[in-house]
């Protein structure tokens, strides 16, 4: 019985298949954790979703910003873009089933036995595990309801006053903040306020911005945090116990798998045609 964690797949179905074959993944015995951004940019998002859904309870998923964007396209909030390579998925005969399955997936996974926490972008340093779980369940409840387009429509608003955390936050403001933390966050100000603009490498980020994972955390030290989202850092420069697994497969990089039991990494290079 093994626990495998894989970074952002982004529609790279062939690489996903290759890495699962390399570790002889057994859906009856093993557990697979996926850091989100299952779809978009890579060539075979439809096949990725079909495979992951078929694997059933052996998979633990979190939603990423590209997964939410796909749901927003499906809901008619934003237009489909050719660069996302999701047209075949949206036009598939099982598209409705796949989209309804996708929006019922969590934005946070916590394993108290293995002391693991996983979110696509990370956990704001202002939250402990209990607060993170509460905020996640609030977002997930809306995504699973008929009101999910309202949440998806607001996640594109980036006014600075949307980036402050307070226990008194409520309604759409609270949901928007939580969604930004779980799916889009990279940098914070020293007080924990989110910055939703900077995408530079950490050594080029303007003062006083800091990568979220370099600020003091309220997550217990015996828990590890697993995230994806930030392909440009290639999993580097994170403190001990924090694992960034997005290594930019769809951009011509690699798909990364971490075996939790022995902390060994396996990487499969992107084999497709590079369009970007």
CSV table of C-alpha atoms in Angstrom, one decimal:
chain,number,residue,atom,x,y,z
A,1,UNK,CA,0.0,0.0,0.0
A,2,UNK,CA,1.6,3.2,-1.2
A,3,UNK,CA,0.6,6.9,-1.2
A,4,UNK,CA,1.5,8.7,-4.4
A,5,UNK,CA,1.2,12.5,-4.9
A,6,UNK,CA,1.3,14.0,-8.4
A,7,UNK,CA,1.6,17.6,-9.4
A,8,UNK,CA,-0.6,19.6,-11.9
A,9,UNK,CA,-1.6,17.3,-14.8
A,10,UNK,CA,-3.1,19.9,-17.1
A,11,UNK,CA,-4.5,17.5,-19.6
A,12,UNK,CA,-1.2,15.6,-20.0
A,13,UNK,CA,-2.8,12.2,-20.1
A,14,UNK,CA,0.0,10.2,-21.7
A,15,UNK,CA,2.5,11.4,-19.1
A,16,UNK,CA,0.0,10.6,-16.3
A,17,UNK,CA,-0.4,7.1,-17.7
A,18,UNK,CA,3.3,6.6,-18.0
A,19,UNK,CA,4.0,7.7,-14.4
A,20,UNK,CA,1.3,5.5,-13.0
A,21,UNK,CA,2.7,2.5,-14.9
A,22,UNK,CA,6.2,3.2,-13.7
A,23,UNK,CA,5.1,2.9,-10.0
A,24,UNK,CA,2.7,0.0,-10.8
A,25,UNK,CA,-0.2,2.0,-9.3
A,26,UNK,CA,-2.9,-0.3,-8.0
A,27,UNK,CA,-6.2,1.4,-7.4
A,28,UNK,CA,-7.3,-1.4,-5.0
A,29,UNK,CA,-4.2,-1.0,-2.8
A,30,UNK,CA,-2.7,2.5,-3.3
A,31,UNK,CA,-3.9,6.0,-2.9
A,32,UNK,CA,-3.3,8.8,-5.4
A,33,UNK,CA,-3.3,12.5,-4.3
A,34,UNK,CA,-3.6,15.1,-7.1
A,35,UNK,CA,-2.7,18.8,-6.6
A,36,UNK,CA,-5.4,20.1,-8.9
A,37,UNK,CA,-5.4,21.8,-12.4
A,38,UNK,CA,-6.3,18.5,-13.9
A,39,UNK,CA,-7.3,20.1,-17.1
A,40,UNK,CA,-6.4,22.8,-19.7
A,41,UNK,CA,-3.3,23.6,-21.8
A,42,UNK,CA,-2.3,20.0,-22.2
A,43,UNK,CA,-3.9,18.0,-25.1
A,44,UNK,CA,-6.1,15.4,-23.4
A,45,UNK,CA,-8.1,16.9,-20.6
A,46,UNK,CA,-11.1,14.7,-21.5
A,47,UNK,CA,-9.2,11.5,-21.0
A,48,UNK,CA,-7.6,12.8,-17.8
A,49,UNK,CA,-11.0,13.4,-16.2
A,50,UNK,CA,-12.4,10.2,-17.4
A,51,UNK,CA,-9.5,8.2,-15.9
A,52,UNK,CA,-9.5,10.0,-12.6
A,53,UNK,CA,-13.2,9.6,-12.2
A,54,UNK,CA,-12.9,5.9,-13.0
A,55,UNK,CA,-10.2,5.4,-10.3
A,56,UNK,CA,-12.9,6.3,-7.8
A,57,UNK,CA,-12.1,6.3,-4.1
A,58,UNK,CA,-8.4,5.6,-4.6
A,59,UNK,CA,-7.9,9.2,-5.7
A,60,UNK,CA,-7.9,12.3,-3.5
A,61,UNK,CA,-8.3,15.5,-5.5
A,62,UNK,CA,-8.2,19.2,-4.9
A,63,UNK,CA,-9.6,21.7,-7.4
A,64,UNK,CA,-7.2,24.2,-9.0
A,65,UNK,CA,-7.9,27.6,-10.7
A,66,UNK,CA,-7.9,26.0,-14.2
A,67,UNK,CA,-10.5,23.4,-13.0
A,68,UNK,CA,-12.7,26.3,-11.7
A,69,UNK,CA,-12.2,28.2,-14.9
A,70,UNK,CA,-13.4,25.2,-16.9
A,71,UNK,CA,-16.5,25.1,-14.7
A,72,UNK,CA,-17.0,28.8,-15.3
A,73,UNK,CA,-16.8,28.2,-19.1
A,74,UNK,CA,-19.3,25.3,-18.7
A,75,UNK,CA,-21.6,27.6,-16.8
A,76,UNK,CA,-21.4,30.3,-19.5
A,77,UNK,CA,-19.6,32.9,-17.3
A,78,UNK,CA,-16.5,33.2,-19.5
A,79,UNK,CA,-15.7,32.1,-23.0
A,80,UNK,CA,-13.8,29.0,-23.9
A,81,UNK,CA,-10.3,29.7,-25.2
A,82,UNK,CA,-8.5,27.6,-27.8
A,83,UNK,CA,-5.2,27.7,-25.8
A,84,UNK,CA,-6.9,25.8,-23.0
A,85,UNK,CA,-7.5,22.8,-25.3
A,86,UNK,CA,-10.8,21.9,-23.6
A,87,UNK,CA,-13.2,22.0,-26.5
A,88,UNK,CA,-13.3,18.3,-26.9
A,89,UNK,CA,-14.1,17.9,-23.3
A,90,UNK,CA,-16.9,20.5,-23.3
A,91,UNK,CA,-18.4,18.9,-26.4
A,92,UNK,CA,-18.1,15.3,-25.1
A,93,UNK,CA,-21.3,13.2,-24.7
A,94,UNK,CA,-20.4,12.8,-21.0
A,95,UNK,CA,-19.5,16.4,-20.4
A,96,UNK,CA,-22.5,17.1,-18.1
A,97,UNK,CA,-21.6,14.1,-15.9
A,98,UNK,CA,-17.9,15.1,-15.8
A,99,UNK,CA,-18.6,18.7,-14.9
A,100,UNK,CA,-21.1,17.8,-12.2
A,101,UNK,CA,-18.5,15.3,-10.8
A,102,UNK,CA,-15.8,17.9,-11.0
A,103,UNK,CA,-17.6,20.6,-9.1
A,104,UNK,CA,-18.3,18.1,-6.3
A,105,UNK,CA,-14.6,17.7,-5.6
A,106,UNK,CA,-12.9,19.3,-2.6
A,107,UNK,CA,-10.5,22.3,-2.5
A,108,UNK,CA,-8.7,20.9,0.5
A,109,UNK,CA,-7.5,17.5,1.7
A,110,UNK,CA,-6.3,16.7,5.2
A,111,UNK,CA,-5.0,13.3,6.3
A,112,UNK,CA,-4.6,13.4,10.1
A,113,UNK,CA,-3.0,9.9,10.1
A,114,UNK,CA,-0.2,10.7,7.7
A,115,UNK,CA,-0.1,14.4,8.8
A,116,UNK,CA,-0.7,15.7,5.3
A,117,UNK,CA,-2.5,18.8,4.1
A,118,UNK,CA,-3.0,19.5,0.3
A,119,UNK,CA,-4.4,22.5,-1.5
A,120,UNK,CA,-3.8,23.6,-5.1
A,121,UNK,CA,-2.1,26.9,-4.3
A,122,UNK,CA,-1.4,26.5,-0.6
A,123,UNK,CA,-2.6,27.6,2.9
A,124,UNK,CA,-2.5,31.2,4.0
A,125,UNK,CA,-0.3,31.7,7.0
A,126,UNK,CA,-3.3,33.3,8.8
A,127,UNK,CA,-5.1,29.9,9.0
A,128,UNK,CA,-4.7,26.9,11.2
A,129,UNK,CA,-6.1,23.6,10.0
A,130,UNK,CA,-9.5,24.1,11.6
A,131,UNK,CA,-10.0,27.4,9.9
A,132,UNK,CA,-8.8,26.1,6.6
A,133,UNK,CA,-11.2,23.1,6.8
A,134,UNK,CA,-14.1,25.4,7.7
A,135,UNK,CA,-13.4,27.8,4.8
A,136,UNK,CA,-12.9,24.8,2.4
A,137,UNK,CA,-16.2,23.3,3.4
A,138,UNK,CA,-18.0,26.6,2.8
A,139,UNK,CA,-16.6,26.9,-0.7
A,140,UNK,CA,-17.3,23.2,-1.5
A,141,UNK,CA,-20.9,23.5,-0.3
A,142,UNK,CA,-21.6,26.3,-2.8
A,143,UNK,CA,-19.8,24.5,-5.6
A,144,UNK,CA,-22.0,21.5,-5.1
A,145,UNK,CA,-25.2,23.6,-5.0
A,146,UNK,CA,-27.2,25.1,-7.8
A,147,UNK,CA,-25.7,28.5,-6.9
A,148,UNK,CA,-22.2,27.6,-8.0
A,149,UNK,CA,-22.1,30.0,-10.9
A,150,UNK,CA,-22.5,32.9,-8.5
A,151,UNK,CA,-19.2,32.0,-6.8
A,152,UNK,CA,-17.4,31.3,-10.0
A,153,UNK,CA,-18.5,34.7,-11.4
A,154,UNK,CA,-17.0,36.5,-8.4
A,155,UNK,CA,-13.7,34.8,-8.3
A,156,UNK,CA,-12.5,37.0,-11.2
A,157,UNK,CA,-12.8,40.2,-9.1
A,158,UNK,CA,-9.4,41.3,-7.9
A,159,UNK,CA,-10.0,44.5,-5.8
A,160,UNK,CA,-7.3,44.9,-3.0
A,161,UNK,CA,-10.0,44.9,-0.3
A,162,UNK,CA,-10.9,41.3,-1.3
A,163,UNK,CA,-7.5,40.1,-0.1
A,164,UNK,CA,-7.7,40.7,3.7
A,165,UNK,CA,-8.7,37.8,6.0
A,166,UNK,CA,-10.9,38.4,9.0
A,167,UNK,CA,-13.1,36.0,11.0
A,168,UNK,CA,-15.9,38.5,10.4
A,169,UNK,CA,-15.7,38.1,6.7
A,170,UNK,CA,-19.0,36.7,5.4
A,171,UNK,CA,-21.0,35.9,2.2
A,172,UNK,CA,-19.3,36.3,-1.1
A,173,UNK,CA,-16.3,38.2,0.2
A,174,UNK,CA,-15.4,35.3,2.5
A,175,UNK,CA,-15.9,32.7,-0.3
A,176,UNK,CA,-13.9,34.8,-2.7
A,177,UNK,CA,-11.0,35.1,-0.2
A,178,UNK,CA,-11.0,31.4,0.5
A,179,UNK,CA,-11.1,30.5,-3.2
A,180,UNK,CA,-8.2,32.8,-3.9
A,181,UNK,CA,-6.2,31.1,-1.1
A,182,UNK,CA,-6.9,27.6,-2.2
A,183,UNK,CA,-6.5,28.0,-5.9
A,184,UNK,CA,-4.6,31.2,-6.9
A,185,UNK,CA,-2.3,32.4,-4.1
A,186,UNK,CA,1.4,32.8,-4.6
A,187,UNK,CA,2.6,35.9,-2.6
A,188,UNK,CA,1.5,37.5,0.6
A,189,UNK,CA,2.5,40.7,2.4
A,190,UNK,CA,4.2,40.2,5.8
A,191,UNK,CA,0.8,40.7,7.5
A,192,UNK,CA,-0.6,37.8,5.5
A,193,UNK,CA,-2.6,39.9,3.1
A,194,UNK,CA,-2.8,38.3,-0.4
A,195,UNK,CA,-1.2,39.7,-3.4
A,196,UNK,CA,-3.0,38.5,-6.6
A,197,UNK,CA,-0.8,40.3,-9.1
A,198,UNK,CA,2.8,39.2,-8.8
A,199,UNK,CA,3.8,36.0,-10.7
A,200,UNK,CA,7.6,36.6,-10.7
A,201,UNK,CA,10.2,34.3,-9.4
A,202,UNK,CA,10.8,34.8,-5.6
A,203,UNK,CA,14.2,36.4,-6.2
A,204,UNK,CA,12.5,39.0,-8.5
A,205,UNK,CA,9.4,39.7,-6.5
A,206,UNK,CA,9.1,43.3,-5.2
A,207,UNK,CA,9.4,44.2,-1.6
A,208,UNK,CA,7.7,43.5,0.8
A,209,UNK,CA,6.1,40.5,-0.9
A,210,UNK,CA,7.0,37.0,0.3
A,211,UNK,CA,6.0,33.5,-1.0
A,212,UNK,CA,3.2,32.3,1.2
A,213,UNK,CA,5.3,29.3,2.4
A,214,UNK,CA,8.1,31.5,3.8
A,215,UNK,CA,5.9,33.2,6.3
A,216,UNK,CA,5.3,31.8,9.8
A,217,UNK,CA,2.5,29.2,9.6
A,218,UNK,CA,-0.3,28.4,12.0
A,219,UNK,CA,-0.3,24.8,10.7
A,220,UNK,CA,1.1,22.4,13.3
A,221,UNK,CA,4.8,21.7,12.6
A,222,UNK,CA,4.2,17.9,12.4
A,223,UNK,CA,2.0,18.4,9.3
A,224,UNK,CA,3.3,18.6,5.8
A,225,UNK,CA,1.7,20.9,3.2
A,226,UNK,CA,1.5,19.7,-0.5
A,227,UNK,CA,0.6,22.1,-3.3
A,228,UNK,CA,0.9,22.7,-7.0
A,229,UNK,CA,0.1,25.8,-9.0
A,230,UNK,CA,3.5,27.4,-9.1
A,231,UNK,CA,5.2,25.8,-12.0
A,232,UNK,CA,8.0,28.3,-12.3
A,233,UNK,CA,9.7,27.4,-9.0
A,234,UNK,CA,9.9,23.8,-10.1
A,235,UNK,CA,9.3,22.6,-6.5
A,236,UNK,CA,12.5,24.4,-5.3
A,237,UNK,CA,13.0,26.9,-2.4
A,238,UNK,CA,10.3,25.5,-0.2
A,239,UNK,CA,11.0,24.9,3.5
A,240,UNK,CA,11.2,21.4,5.0
A,241,UNK,CA,7.8,19.8,5.1
A,242,UNK,CA,6.3,21.8,2.3
A,243,UNK,CA,6.2,20.2,-1.1
A,244,UNK,CA,5.6,22.0,-4.4
A,245,UNK,CA,4.8,19.4,-7.0
A,246,UNK,CA,4.0,21.4,-10.1
A,247,UNK,CA,7.0,21.1,-12.5
A,248,UNK,CA,5.3,22.5,-15.6
A,249,UNK,CA,4.6,19.4,-17.6
A,250,UNK,CA,2.2,21.1,-20.0
A,251,UNK,CA,4.8,23.9,-20.6
A,252,UNK,CA,7.3,21.3,-21.8
A,253,UNK,CA,8.6,20.5,-18.3
A,254,UNK,CA,7.9,17.3,-16.3
A,255,UNK,CA,5.1,15.6,-14.5
A,256,UNK,CA,6.3,14.9,-10.9
A,257,UNK,CA,5.2,12.1,-8.6
A,258,UNK,CA,6.2,11.8,-4.9
A,259,UNK,CA,6.0,8.5,-3.1
A,260,UNK,CA,5.1,9.6,0.4
A,261,UNK,CA,6.4,6.5,2.2
A,262,UNK,CA,10.0,6.8,1.1
A,263,UNK,CA,9.9,10.5,-0.2
A,264,UNK,CA,11.3,9.5,-3.6
A,265,UNK,CA,10.5,11.5,-6.7
A,266,UNK,CA,9.7,10.3,-10.1
A,267,UNK,CA,9.6,12.7,-13.1
A,268,UNK,CA,8.2,12.1,-16.6
A,269,UNK,CA,9.1,14.6,-19.3
A,270,UNK,CA,6.4,16.1,-21.4
A,271,UNK,CA,6.2,14.1,-24.6
A,272,UNK,CA,3.8,16.1,-26.7
A,273,UNK,CA,4.1,19.0,-29.1
A,274,UNK,CA,5.0,22.2,-27.4
A,275,UNK,CA,2.5,24.9,-28.4
A,276,UNK,CA,3.6,27.6,-25.9
